[in-house]
Amino acid sequence: MPMLADPSQKYKPYTPLNIQNRQWPSKTFSKPPQWLSTDLRDGNQALANPMTIEQKTTFFRQLVKCGVKQIEVAYPAASDTDFNFVRGLIQNNEVPDDVWLQVLTPAREDLIKRTIDSVAGAKQAILHMYNATSPMFRDVVFHNSKSQTIELAVKHTKMVRQLTEECTAKYGTKFIYEYSPETFTQTEPELALEICEAVKEAWGKAGFGEDRIIFNLPSTVEIGPPNHYADQIENFCTKISEREKIIVSLHPHNDRGTATAELGLLAGGDRVEGCLFGNGERTGN
């Protein structure tokens, strides 16, 4: 197939949200967000030669020294290296009492179990589960309908609740639950809300303070400018129920990362996930 005379014509424009009286453009920053470093997970995935356990441990110690209190340390079910790294942090008492380890898993039973096993015995951990929700992933990758996509998230959230409660009873580990509708920026806004409402109901334990559920709304693939992401975040924050029981987390990607995060915070985000040292999964992470 010959190249188009104007290659830009193959890209469809994003669909703007019709928000009446949007608030974020006139907001200013009044307090710092929560910060999560994902250098050891997203960042490690970006490397041609992933870090060894020794290198990751050195990196973890540096993040702790920097004062980071939430660190996504691994995708433990992806490799023995990642799993053993997490186990080593816990068994060797590398984790200060005020630091939360975060671990990532897709919505799949065997991988969820492996992930929870990796943090058993930690004082506190954030279990971060995701499934892709956009039309492209639903139709092309998973061949799932909207209702099947919601049911997938609900079924595995209930599984996370059961398994983390069992881990807490056996090892004393305190858990926070984080859910990501992966490809949020390409997902229909009303569907993203519907999935998160269903996940919150399935989790059944969203409360206040450290009992809040985290909804990570990632700019997984950037299809619009940062102001469009801000509109998506404000729309979500305005319409989600029990907003006071939710931490809205932002995970920017690509070359718009910093601008996306800043405008997302103005739009109501509470937390930023990203790589502090520039080795993100994609530039700008």
PDB file of C-alpha atoms in Angstrom:
ATOM      1  CA  MET A   1       0.000   0.000   0.000  1.00  0.00           C
ATOM      2  CA  PRO A   2       1.546   3.340  -1.022  1.00  0.00           C
ATOM      3  CA  MET A   3       2.050   6.035   1.600  1.00  0.00           C
ATOM      4  CA  LEU A   4      -0.735   8.590   1.778  1.00  0.00           C
ATOM      5  CA  ALA A   5       0.059  11.982   0.366  1.00  0.00           C
ATOM      6  CA  ASP A   6      -1.089  13.402   3.700  1.00  0.00           C
ATOM      7  CA  PRO A   7      -0.499  10.730   6.385  1.00  0.00           C
ATOM      8  CA  SER A   8      -2.262  12.847   9.008  1.00  0.00           C
ATOM      9  CA  GLN A   9      -5.569  11.974   7.347  1.00  0.00           C
ATOM     10  CA  LYS A  10      -5.493   8.413   8.659  1.00  0.00           C
ATOM     11  CA  TYR A  11      -5.893   9.609  12.261  1.00  0.00           C
ATOM     12  CA  LYS A  12      -9.356  10.304  13.597  1.00  0.00           C
ATOM     13  CA  PRO A  13      -9.731  13.345  15.861  1.00  0.00           C
ATOM     14  CA  TYR A  14     -10.628  12.744  19.487  1.00  0.00           C
ATOM     15  CA  THR A  15     -14.206  13.398  20.578  1.00  0.00           C
ATOM     16  CA  PRO A  16     -14.305  16.321  23.039  1.00  0.00           C
ATOM     17  CA  LEU A  17     -16.486  16.111  26.137  1.00  0.00           C
ATOM     18  CA  ASN A  18     -19.399  18.478  26.357  1.00  0.00           C
ATOM     19  CA  ILE A  19     -18.799  19.822  29.861  1.00  0.00           C
ATOM     20  CA  GLN A  20     -20.866  22.789  30.911  1.00  0.00           C
ATOM     21  CA  ASN A  21     -19.051  25.221  33.192  1.00  0.00           C
ATOM     22  CA  ARG A  22     -15.846  23.199  33.508  1.00  0.00           C
ATOM     23  CA  GLN A  23     -13.938  24.174  36.652  1.00  0.00           C
ATOM     24  CA  TRP A  24     -10.353  23.019  36.184  1.00  0.00           C
ATOM     25  CA  PRO A  25      -9.085  25.932  34.004  1.00  0.00           C
ATOM     26  CA  SER A  26      -9.548  28.400  36.865  1.00  0.00           C
ATOM     27  CA  LYS A  27      -8.126  26.145  39.598  1.00  0.00           C
ATOM     28  CA  THR A  28      -4.699  26.534  41.207  1.00  0.00           C
ATOM     29  CA  PHE A  29      -2.602  24.074  43.183  1.00  0.00           C
ATOM     30  CA  SER A  30      -3.181  24.293  46.932  1.00  0.00           C
ATOM     31  CA  LYS A  31      -1.568  21.068  48.169  1.00  0.00           C
ATOM     32  CA  PRO A  32       0.812  18.404  46.859  1.00  0.00           C
ATOM     33  CA  PRO A  33      -0.622  15.171  45.478  1.00  0.00           C
ATOM     34  CA  GLN A  34       0.197  11.713  46.716  1.00  0.00           C
ATOM     35  CA  TRP A  35       3.171  10.369  44.755  1.00  0.00           C
ATOM     36  CA  LEU A  36       3.735   6.831  43.579  1.00  0.00           C
ATOM     37  CA  SER A  37       7.043   5.888  41.990  1.00  0.00           C
ATOM     38  CA  THR A  38       6.662   3.250  39.309  1.00  0.00           C
ATOM     39  CA  ASP A  39      10.335   3.294  38.287  1.00  0.00           C
ATOM     40  CA  LEU A  40      10.837  -0.288  39.426  1.00  0.00           C
ATOM     41  CA  ARG A  41       7.857  -1.588  37.449  1.00  0.00           C
ATOM     42  CA  ASP A  42       7.076   0.646  34.440  1.00  0.00           C
ATOM     43  CA  GLY A  43      10.632   1.866  34.321  1.00  0.00           C
ATOM     44  CA  ASN A  44      12.101  -1.612  34.466  1.00  0.00           C
ATOM     45  CA  GLN A  45       9.857  -2.770  31.618  1.00  0.00           C
ATOM     46  CA  ALA A  46      11.351  -0.062  29.397  1.00  0.00           C
ATOM     47  CA  LEU A  47      14.910  -1.326  29.701  1.00  0.00           C
ATOM     48  CA  ALA A  48      16.473  -3.495  27.006  1.00  0.00           C
ATOM     49  CA  ASN A  49      18.203  -5.360  29.825  1.00  0.00           C
ATOM     50  CA  PRO A  50      15.930  -5.343  32.890  1.00  0.00           C
ATOM     51  CA  MET A  51      17.493  -4.699  36.270  1.00  0.00           C
ATOM     52  CA  THR A  52      18.792  -7.524  38.415  1.00  0.00           C
ATOM     53  CA  ILE A  53      17.527  -8.059  41.946  1.00  0.00           C
ATOM     54  CA  GLU A  54      20.637  -6.326  43.290  1.00  0.00           C
ATOM     55  CA  GLN A  55      20.119  -3.312  41.018  1.00  0.00           C
ATOM     56  CA  LYS A  56      16.438  -3.087  41.876  1.00  0.00           C
ATOM     57  CA  THR A  57      17.230  -3.269  45.583  1.00  0.00           C
ATOM     58  CA  THR A  58      19.724  -0.405  45.253  1.00  0.00           C
ATOM     59  CA  PHE A  59      17.126   1.606  43.330  1.00  0.00           C
ATOM     60  CA  PHE A  60      14.488   0.872  45.996  1.00  0.00           C
ATOM     61  CA  ARG A  61      16.786   2.091  48.755  1.00  0.00           C
ATOM     62  CA  GLN A  62      17.371   5.318  46.849  1.00  0.00           C
ATOM     63  CA  LEU A  63      13.623   5.897  46.440  1.00  0.00           C
ATOM     64  CA  VAL A  64      13.172   5.382  50.181  1.00  0.00           C
ATOM     65  CA  LYS A  65      16.006   7.828  50.836  1.00  0.00           C
ATOM     66  CA  CYS A  66      14.223  10.357  48.588  1.00  0.00           C
ATOM     67  CA  GLY A  67      11.183  10.105  50.872  1.00  0.00           C
ATOM     68  CA  VAL A  68       8.809   8.283  48.521  1.00  0.00           C
ATOM     69  CA  LYS A  69       6.072   6.591  50.572  1.00  0.00           C
ATOM     70  CA  GLN A  70       4.332   4.569  47.850  1.00  0.00           C
ATOM     71  CA  ILE A  71       6.465   2.501  45.472  1.00  0.00           C
ATOM     72  CA  GLU A  72       5.181   0.168  42.759  1.00  0.00           C
ATOM     73  CA  VAL A  73       7.954  -2.363  43.006  1.00  0.00           C
ATOM     74  CA  ALA A  74       7.056  -5.035  40.491  1.00  0.00           C
ATOM     75  CA  TYR A  75       4.742  -7.067  38.325  1.00  0.00           C
ATOM     76  CA  PRO A  76       5.493 -10.130  40.485  1.00  0.00           C
ATOM     77  CA  ALA A  77       3.710 -12.698  38.337  1.00  0.00           C
ATOM     78  CA  ALA A  78       5.703 -11.690  35.252  1.00  0.00           C
ATOM     79  CA  SER A  79       8.982 -13.335  36.270  1.00  0.00           C
ATOM     80  CA  ASP A  80      10.783 -15.114  39.084  1.00  0.00           C
ATOM     81  CA  THR A  81      13.144 -12.143  39.258  1.00  0.00           C
ATOM     82  CA  ASP A  82      10.322  -9.735  40.052  1.00  0.00           C
ATOM     83  CA  PHE A  83       8.683 -12.149  42.501  1.00  0.00           C
ATOM     84  CA  ASN A  84      11.909 -12.881  44.335  1.00  0.00           C
ATOM     85  CA  PHE A  85      12.803  -9.191  44.446  1.00  0.00           C
ATOM     86  CA  VAL A  86       9.571  -8.412  46.302  1.00  0.00           C
ATOM     87  CA  ARG A  87      10.057 -11.352  48.656  1.00  0.00           C
ATOM     88  CA  GLY A  88      13.610 -10.178  49.367  1.00  0.00           C
ATOM     89  CA  LEU A  89      12.456  -6.669  50.298  1.00  0.00           C
ATOM     90  CA  ILE A  90      10.064  -8.120  52.848  1.00  0.00           C
ATOM     91  CA  GLN A  91      12.246 -10.910  54.245  1.00  0.00           C
ATOM     92  CA  ASN A  92      15.293  -8.659  54.577  1.00  0.00           C
ATOM     93  CA  ASN A  93      13.345  -5.876  56.308  1.00  0.00           C
ATOM     94  CA  GLU A  94      14.100  -3.327  53.580  1.00  0.00           C
ATOM     95  CA  VAL A  95      10.668  -1.671  53.791  1.00  0.00           C
ATOM     96  CA  PRO A  96      10.197   1.113  56.374  1.00  0.00           C
ATOM     97  CA  ASP A  97       6.976   1.009  58.364  1.00  0.00           C
ATOM     98  CA  ASP A  98       5.601   4.096  56.611  1.00  0.00           C
ATOM     99  CA  VAL A  99       6.228   2.873  53.044  1.00  0.00           C
ATOM    100  CA  TRP A 100       3.581   1.054  51.003  1.00  0.00           C
ATOM    101  CA  LEU A 101       4.643  -1.542  48.465  1.00  0.00           C
ATOM    102  CA  GLN A 102       2.463  -1.581  45.365  1.00  0.00           C
ATOM    103  CA  VAL A 103       2.271  -4.627  43.087  1.00  0.00           C
ATOM    104  CA  LEU A 104       0.546  -4.909  39.713  1.00  0.00           C
ATOM    105  CA  THR A 105      -1.545  -7.739  38.307  1.00  0.00           C
ATOM    106  CA  PRO A 106      -3.936  -8.230  35.417  1.00  0.00           C
ATOM    107  CA  ALA A 107      -7.425  -9.562  36.108  1.00  0.00           C
ATOM    108  CA  ARG A 108      -6.514 -13.246  35.953  1.00  0.00           C
ATOM    109  CA  GLU A 109      -6.922 -15.672  38.844  1.00  0.00           C
ATOM    110  CA  ASP A 110      -3.538 -17.401  38.761  1.00  0.00           C
ATOM    111  CA  LEU A 111      -1.655 -14.111  38.405  1.00  0.00           C
ATOM    112  CA  ILE A 112      -3.650 -12.469  41.200  1.00  0.00           C
ATOM    113  CA  LYS A 113      -2.782 -15.332  43.543  1.00  0.00           C
ATOM    114  CA  ARG A 114       0.907 -15.141  42.646  1.00  0.00           C
ATOM    115  CA  THR A 115       0.909 -11.382  43.168  1.00  0.00           C
ATOM    116  CA  ILE A 116      -0.679 -11.575  46.616  1.00  0.00           C
ATOM    117  CA  ASP A 117       1.759 -14.328  47.582  1.00  0.00           C
ATOM    118  CA  SER A 118       4.606 -11.964  46.733  1.00  0.00           C
ATOM    119  CA  VAL A 119       3.625  -9.421  49.412  1.00  0.00           C
ATOM    120  CA  ALA A 120       2.504 -11.844  52.121  1.00  0.00           C
ATOM    121  CA  GLY A 121       4.039 -10.710  55.393  1.00  0.00           C
ATOM    122  CA  ALA A 122       4.573  -7.102  54.361  1.00  0.00           C
ATOM    123  CA  LYS A 123       3.188  -4.582  56.825  1.00  0.00           C
ATOM    124  CA  GLN A 124       1.119  -2.854  54.139  1.00  0.00           C
ATOM    125  CA  ALA A 125       0.605  -3.274  50.414  1.00  0.00           C
ATOM    126  CA  ILE A 126      -1.425  -1.839  47.574  1.00  0.00           C
ATOM    127  CA  LEU A 127      -2.831  -4.511  45.262  1.00  0.00           C
ATOM    128  CA  HIS A 128      -3.214  -2.913  41.825  1.00  0.00           C
ATOM    129  CA  MET A 129      -5.410  -4.816  39.350  1.00  0.00           C
ATOM    130  CA  TYR A 130      -6.305  -3.792  35.816  1.00  0.00           C
ATOM    131  CA  ASN A 131      -8.163  -4.850  32.712  1.00  0.00           C
ATOM    132  CA  ALA A 132      -8.373  -3.033  29.385  1.00  0.00           C
ATOM    133  CA  THR A 133     -11.737  -1.388  28.741  1.00  0.00           C
ATOM    134  CA  SER A 134     -11.527   0.523  25.437  1.00  0.00           C
ATOM    135  CA  PRO A 135     -13.406  -0.536  22.267  1.00  0.00           C
ATOM    136  CA  MET A 136     -10.214  -1.627  20.492  1.00  0.00           C
ATOM    137  CA  PHE A 137      -9.247  -3.996  23.287  1.00  0.00           C
ATOM    138  CA  ARG A 138     -12.818  -5.218  23.827  1.00  0.00           C
ATOM    139  CA  ASP A 139     -13.417  -5.938  20.146  1.00  0.00           C
ATOM    140  CA  VAL A 140     -10.012  -6.970  18.804  1.00  0.00           C
ATOM    141  CA  VAL A 141      -8.064  -8.435  21.733  1.00  0.00           C
ATOM    142  CA  PHE A 142     -10.612  -9.945  24.117  1.00  0.00           C
ATOM    143  CA  HIS A 143     -13.751 -10.214  21.954  1.00  0.00           C
ATOM    144  CA  ASN A 144     -15.787  -9.086  24.940  1.00  0.00           C
ATOM    145  CA  SER A 145     -18.926  -6.983  25.121  1.00  0.00           C
ATOM    146  CA  LYS A 146     -19.247  -4.041  27.494  1.00  0.00           C
ATOM    147  CA  SER A 147     -21.148  -6.192  29.986  1.00  0.00           C
ATOM    148  CA  GLN A 148     -18.535  -8.955  29.801  1.00  0.00           C
ATOM    149  CA  THR A 149     -15.782  -6.391  30.407  1.00  0.00           C
ATOM    150  CA  ILE A 150     -17.590  -5.142  33.514  1.00  0.00           C
ATOM    151  CA  GLU A 151     -18.191  -8.685  34.745  1.00  0.00           C
ATOM    152  CA  LEU A 152     -14.501  -9.517  34.300  1.00  0.00           C
ATOM    153  CA  ALA A 153     -13.539  -6.600  36.550  1.00  0.00           C
ATOM    154  CA  VAL A 154     -16.228  -7.422  39.124  1.00  0.00           C
ATOM    155  CA  LYS A 155     -15.445 -11.154  39.275  1.00  0.00           C
ATOM    156  CA  HIS A 156     -11.749 -10.584  39.842  1.00  0.00           C
ATOM    157  CA  THR A 157     -12.297  -7.740  42.317  1.00  0.00           C
ATOM    158  CA  LYS A 158     -14.300 -10.157  44.458  1.00  0.00           C
ATOM    159  CA  MET A 159     -11.432 -12.608  44.123  1.00  0.00           C
ATOM    160  CA  VAL A 160      -8.950  -9.934  45.213  1.00  0.00           C
ATOM    161  CA  ARG A 161     -11.100  -9.164  48.235  1.00  0.00           C
ATOM    162  CA  GLN A 162     -11.252 -12.815  49.297  1.00  0.00           C
ATOM    163  CA  LEU A 163      -7.562 -13.515  48.789  1.00  0.00           C
ATOM    164  CA  THR A 164      -6.324 -10.328  50.449  1.00  0.00           C
ATOM    165  CA  GLU A 165      -8.580 -10.958  53.447  1.00  0.00           C
ATOM    166  CA  GLU A 166      -7.121 -14.456  53.729  1.00  0.00           C
ATOM    167  CA  CYS A 167      -3.603 -13.016  53.506  1.00  0.00           C
ATOM    168  CA  THR A 168      -4.388 -10.433  56.192  1.00  0.00           C
ATOM    169  CA  ALA A 169      -5.775 -13.109  58.497  1.00  0.00           C
ATOM    170  CA  LYS A 170      -2.707 -15.323  58.034  1.00  0.00           C
ATOM    171  CA  TYR A 171       0.137 -12.796  57.812  1.00  0.00           C
ATOM    172  CA  GLY A 172      -1.275  -9.498  59.110  1.00  0.00           C
ATOM    173  CA  THR A 173      -0.664  -7.592  55.863  1.00  0.00           C
ATOM    174  CA  LYS A 174      -2.916  -4.541  55.471  1.00  0.00           C
ATOM    175  CA  PHE A 175      -4.166  -3.989  51.915  1.00  0.00           C
ATOM    176  CA  ILE A 176      -5.434  -1.075  49.877  1.00  0.00           C
ATOM    177  CA  TYR A 177      -7.128  -1.951  46.601  1.00  0.00           C
ATOM    178  CA  GLU A 178      -6.376  -0.080  43.396  1.00  0.00           C
ATOM    179  CA  TYR A 179      -8.240  -0.690  40.150  1.00  0.00           C
ATOM    180  CA  SER A 180      -7.337   0.587  36.689  1.00  0.00           C
ATOM    181  CA  PRO A 181      -9.629   0.664  33.683  1.00  0.00           C
ATOM    182  CA  GLU A 182      -6.625   0.323  31.400  1.00  0.00           C
ATOM    183  CA  THR A 183      -6.820   2.473  28.243  1.00  0.00           C
ATOM    184  CA  PHE A 184      -9.058   4.854  30.193  1.00  0.00           C
ATOM    185  CA  THR A 185      -8.483   7.726  27.755  1.00  0.00           C
ATOM    186  CA  GLN A 186      -9.859   5.636  24.884  1.00  0.00           C
ATOM    187  CA  THR A 187     -12.765   4.215  26.884  1.00  0.00           C
ATOM    188  CA  GLU A 188     -16.237   5.713  26.635  1.00  0.00           C
ATOM    189  CA  PRO A 189     -16.551   8.025  29.688  1.00  0.00           C
ATOM    190  CA  GLU A 190     -19.878   6.533  30.737  1.00  0.00           C
ATOM    191  CA  LEU A 191     -18.453   2.997  30.570  1.00  0.00           C
ATOM    192  CA  ALA A 192     -15.408   3.931  32.655  1.00  0.00           C
ATOM    193  CA  LEU A 193     -17.774   5.266  35.309  1.00  0.00           C
ATOM    194  CA  GLU A 194     -19.999   2.191  35.139  1.00  0.00           C
ATOM    195  CA  ILE A 195     -17.055  -0.179  35.545  1.00  0.00           C
ATOM    196  CA  CYS A 196     -15.606   1.742  38.479  1.00  0.00           C
ATOM    197  CA  GLU A 197     -18.985   1.923  40.213  1.00  0.00           C
ATOM    198  CA  ALA A 198     -19.351  -1.851  39.792  1.00  0.00           C
ATOM    199  CA  VAL A 199     -15.810  -2.475  41.075  1.00  0.00           C
ATOM    200  CA  LYS A 200     -16.401  -0.251  44.107  1.00  0.00           C
ATOM    201  CA  GLU A 201     -19.581  -2.152  44.919  1.00  0.00           C
ATOM    202  CA  ALA A 202     -17.848  -5.515  44.465  1.00  0.00           C
ATOM    203  CA  TRP A 203     -14.961  -4.433  46.719  1.00  0.00           C
ATOM    204  CA  GLY A 204     -17.532  -3.398  49.296  1.00  0.00           C
ATOM    205  CA  LYS A 205     -15.030  -1.858  51.710  1.00  0.00           C
ATOM    206  CA  ALA A 206     -14.401   1.660  50.405  1.00  0.00           C
ATOM    207  CA  GLY A 207     -14.193   3.957  53.412  1.00  0.00           C
ATOM    208  CA  PHE A 208     -12.267   6.990  54.559  1.00  0.00           C
ATOM    209  CA  GLY A 209      -8.557   7.666  54.988  1.00  0.00           C
ATOM    210  CA  GLU A 210      -6.490   4.558  54.287  1.00  0.00           C
ATOM    211  CA  ASP A 211      -9.674   2.611  53.517  1.00  0.00           C
ATOM    212  CA  ARG A 212     -10.343   4.602  50.349  1.00  0.00           C
ATOM    213  CA  ILE A 213     -10.336   2.663  47.105  1.00  0.00           C
ATOM    214  CA  ILE A 214      -7.924   3.907  44.444  1.00  0.00           C
ATOM    215  CA  PHE A 215      -9.104   4.353  40.874  1.00  0.00           C
ATOM    216  CA  ASN A 216      -6.145   4.813  38.575  1.00  0.00           C
ATOM    217  CA  LEU A 217      -7.222   6.579  35.378  1.00  0.00           C
ATOM    218  CA  PRO A 218      -4.232   6.110  33.075  1.00  0.00           C
ATOM    219  CA  SER A 219      -3.472   8.056  29.971  1.00  0.00           C
ATOM    220  CA  THR A 220      -2.305   4.725  28.561  1.00  0.00           C
ATOM    221  CA  VAL A 221      -2.307   5.786  24.935  1.00  0.00           C
ATOM    222  CA  GLU A 222      -2.551   9.508  24.368  1.00  0.00           C
ATOM    223  CA  ILE A 223      -5.112  10.402  21.740  1.00  0.00           C
ATOM    224  CA  GLY A 224      -5.728  14.021  22.687  1.00  0.00           C
ATOM    225  CA  PRO A 225      -4.044  17.020  24.282  1.00  0.00           C
ATOM    226  CA  PRO A 226      -3.708  17.407  28.071  1.00  0.00           C
ATOM    227  CA  ASN A 227      -6.833  19.595  28.317  1.00  0.00           C
ATOM    228  CA  HIS A 228      -8.904  16.689  26.986  1.00  0.00           C
ATOM    229  CA  TYR A 229      -7.510  14.425  29.721  1.00  0.00           C
ATOM    230  CA  ALA A 230      -8.390  17.093  32.282  1.00  0.00           C
ATOM    231  CA  ASP A 231     -11.963  17.104  30.978  1.00  0.00           C
ATOM    232  CA  GLN A 232     -12.099  13.321  31.320  1.00  0.00           C
ATOM    233  CA  ILE A 233     -10.838  13.510  34.913  1.00  0.00           C
ATOM    234  CA  GLU A 234     -13.231  16.299  35.910  1.00  0.00           C
ATOM    235  CA  ASN A 235     -16.129  14.401  34.337  1.00  0.00           C
ATOM    236  CA  PHE A 236     -15.184  11.274  36.305  1.00  0.00           C
ATOM    237  CA  CYS A 237     -14.658  13.099  39.608  1.00  0.00           C
ATOM    238  CA  THR A 238     -17.959  14.933  39.275  1.00  0.00           C
ATOM    239  CA  LYS A 239     -20.064  11.875  38.440  1.00  0.00           C
ATOM    240  CA  ILE A 240     -18.561   9.017  40.474  1.00  0.00           C
ATOM    241  CA  SER A 241     -20.523   8.265  43.641  1.00  0.00           C
ATOM    242  CA  GLU A 242     -19.006   8.441  47.135  1.00  0.00           C
ATOM    243  CA  ARG A 243     -16.169  10.630  45.877  1.00  0.00           C
ATOM    244  CA  GLU A 244     -14.914  11.086  49.439  1.00  0.00           C
ATOM    245  CA  LYS A 245     -14.154   7.344  49.610  1.00  0.00           C
ATOM    246  CA  ILE A 246     -12.013   7.386  46.452  1.00  0.00           C
ATOM    247  CA  ILE A 247      -8.459   8.360  45.567  1.00  0.00           C
ATOM    248  CA  VAL A 248      -8.303   9.347  41.899  1.00  0.00           C
ATOM    249  CA  SER A 249      -4.848   8.451  40.631  1.00  0.00           C
ATOM    250  CA  LEU A 250      -3.300   9.728  37.404  1.00  0.00           C
ATOM    251  CA  HIS A 251      -0.783   7.773  35.343  1.00  0.00           C
ATOM    252  CA  PRO A 252       0.480   9.896  32.442  1.00  0.00           C
ATOM    253  CA  HIS A 253       2.395   8.456  29.520  1.00  0.00           C
ATOM    254  CA  ASN A 254       4.270   9.579  26.440  1.00  0.00           C
ATOM    255  CA  ASP A 255       5.622  13.005  25.647  1.00  0.00           C
ATOM    256  CA  ARG A 256       2.745  14.881  27.298  1.00  0.00           C
ATOM    257  CA  GLY A 257       3.355  13.278  30.688  1.00  0.00           C
ATOM    258  CA  THR A 258       3.997  16.280  32.913  1.00  0.00           C
ATOM    259  CA  ALA A 259       1.334  18.510  31.374  1.00  0.00           C
ATOM    260  CA  THR A 260      -1.190  15.685  31.511  1.00  0.00           C
ATOM    261  CA  ALA A 261      -0.501  15.101  35.203  1.00  0.00           C
ATOM    262  CA  GLU A 262      -0.674  18.785  36.111  1.00  0.00           C
ATOM    263  CA  LEU A 263      -3.970  19.422  34.355  1.00  0.00           C
ATOM    264  CA  GLY A 264      -5.358  16.161  35.701  1.00  0.00           C
ATOM    265  CA  LEU A 265      -4.588  17.345  39.232  1.00  0.00           C
ATOM    266  CA  LEU A 266      -6.370  20.646  38.588  1.00  0.00           C
ATOM    267  CA  ALA A 267      -9.333  18.611  37.373  1.00  0.00           C
ATOM    268  CA  GLY A 268      -9.622  16.684  40.642  1.00  0.00           C
ATOM    269  CA  GLY A 269      -6.885  14.061  40.706  1.00  0.00           C
ATOM    270  CA  ASP A 270      -5.420  13.186  44.106  1.00  0.00           C
ATOM    271  CA  ARG A 271      -2.360  11.122  43.202  1.00  0.00           C
ATOM    272  CA  VAL A 272       0.263  10.844  40.472  1.00  0.00           C
ATOM    273  CA  GLU A 273       1.932   7.633  39.319  1.00  0.00           C
ATOM    274  CA  GLY A 274       5.095   7.988  37.306  1.00  0.00           C
ATOM    275  CA  CYS A 275       8.812   7.464  36.958  1.00  0.00           C
ATOM    276  CA  LEU A 276      10.898   9.952  38.890  1.00  0.00           C
ATOM    277  CA  PHE A 277      14.144   9.269  37.069  1.00  0.00           C
ATOM    278  CA  GLY A 278      13.016   9.383  33.461  1.00  0.00           C
ATOM    279  CA  ASN A 279      13.120   5.686  32.608  1.00  0.00           C
ATOM    280  CA  GLY A 280       9.405   5.374  31.975  1.00  0.00           C
ATOM    281  CA  GLU A 281       7.668   2.738  29.932  1.00  0.00           C
ATOM    282  CA  ARG A 282       7.376   5.412  27.254  1.00  0.00           C
ATOM    283  CA  THR A 283       8.885   8.880  27.209  1.00  0.00           C
ATOM    284  CA  GLY A 284       7.340  11.317  29.634  1.00  0.00           C
ATOM    285  CA  ASN A 285       5.979   8.622  31.964  1.00  0.00           C
TER     286      ASN A 285
END
